[in-house]
C-alpha angles and dihedrals in degrees: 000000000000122000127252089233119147115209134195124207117201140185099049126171114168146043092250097053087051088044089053097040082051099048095045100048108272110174097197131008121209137215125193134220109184117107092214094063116089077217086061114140125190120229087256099053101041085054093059091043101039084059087063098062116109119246120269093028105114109236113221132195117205111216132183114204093319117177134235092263096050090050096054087049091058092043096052098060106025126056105229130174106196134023119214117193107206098173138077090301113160125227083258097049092054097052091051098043089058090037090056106038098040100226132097121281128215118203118217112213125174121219119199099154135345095283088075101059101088085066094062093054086043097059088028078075093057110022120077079222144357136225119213111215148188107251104240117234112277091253092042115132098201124062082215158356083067091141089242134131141188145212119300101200092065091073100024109142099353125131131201129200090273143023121303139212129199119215134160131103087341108159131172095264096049109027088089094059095049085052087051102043098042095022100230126173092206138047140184143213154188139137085022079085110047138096097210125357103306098004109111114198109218095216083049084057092042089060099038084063103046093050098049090049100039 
């Protein structure tokens, strides 16, 4: 029987890789808005892509410490249905982002070891959902799609207040153990189904999806 499990996948630049996510059962696709990111995507062109996703897929913008001012910028041109701050934003931030914008926010957190862990309950008081991520390397020079993972056991059958994503090196041939090992219901990925940095391979998204859901 195949498993109830919703997956995201980010990082999306083009119509083909929306068209694959879509046919094989995406939950939710993300854009990102970070220059640093090879998935970068400028407000002009988030707003053409983000009118060729299909209805009832959740459309979701990555931001890292934006401020007040870029948001609204995003906001203004593309029609978006969830915000996920993947960057150094405080408790306080998150509440008033999603006080102030008026859609969910997801909260991205990276894990690398236990000490990590009170983080997740903390912005699980304040985030409509929270994303569990691999911590990226201290000279990293990106918050994600690093490629990295971490490890499993760490979060293996804990809950928080509200839903939770795993993310972090997740590939087609490994994402149905990590379901298995933290039992997660939703899953995210990025750079597991690519063929370079911010070209997603559309057979790459089939089996991710296959796999998570099998």
């Amino acid at each position: 029987m195949a498993r109830d499990i919703r997956v995201k996948i980010c990082g999306l630049r083009d119509a083909a890789a929306i068209e694959a996510a879509a046919q094989a059962g995406a939950a939710y696709l993300g854009f990102v808005f970070f220059a640093k990111s090879p998935r970068h995507l400028s407000i002009a062109e988030a707003r053409t892509l983000t009118r060729q996703v299909p209805e009832g897929l959740a459309k979701v913008a990555l931001t890292v410490n934006a401020t007040d001012a870029e948001l609204e910028a995003i906001l203004a041109e593309v029609p978006l249905d969830m915000l996920q701050l993947h960057g150094k934003e405080s408790p306080e931030r998150v509440a008033e982002v999603r006080a102030k914008f008026g859609l969910p926010v997801m909260k991205a957190v990276g894990v690398a070891d236990e000490a990590d862990l009170p983080q997740l309950a903390e912005y699980g008081r304040v985030a409509d959902q929270l994303l569990v991520d691999a911590k990226p390397p201290k000279d990293a020079t990106l918050p994600g799609g690093n490629g990295l993972t971490f490890d499993w056991r760490l979060i293996a059958g804990r809950r928080w207040p509200v839903p939770w994503m795993l993310a972090g090196g997740l590939t087609p041939e490994n994402v149905a153990t990590a379901i298995q090992l933290t039992g997660a219901r939703q899953v995210d990925v990025s750079s597991g189904v690519e063929s370079a940095p911010g070209v997603k391979d559309p057979a790459r998204i089939a089996a991710f999806l296959k796999a998570a859901m099998a």
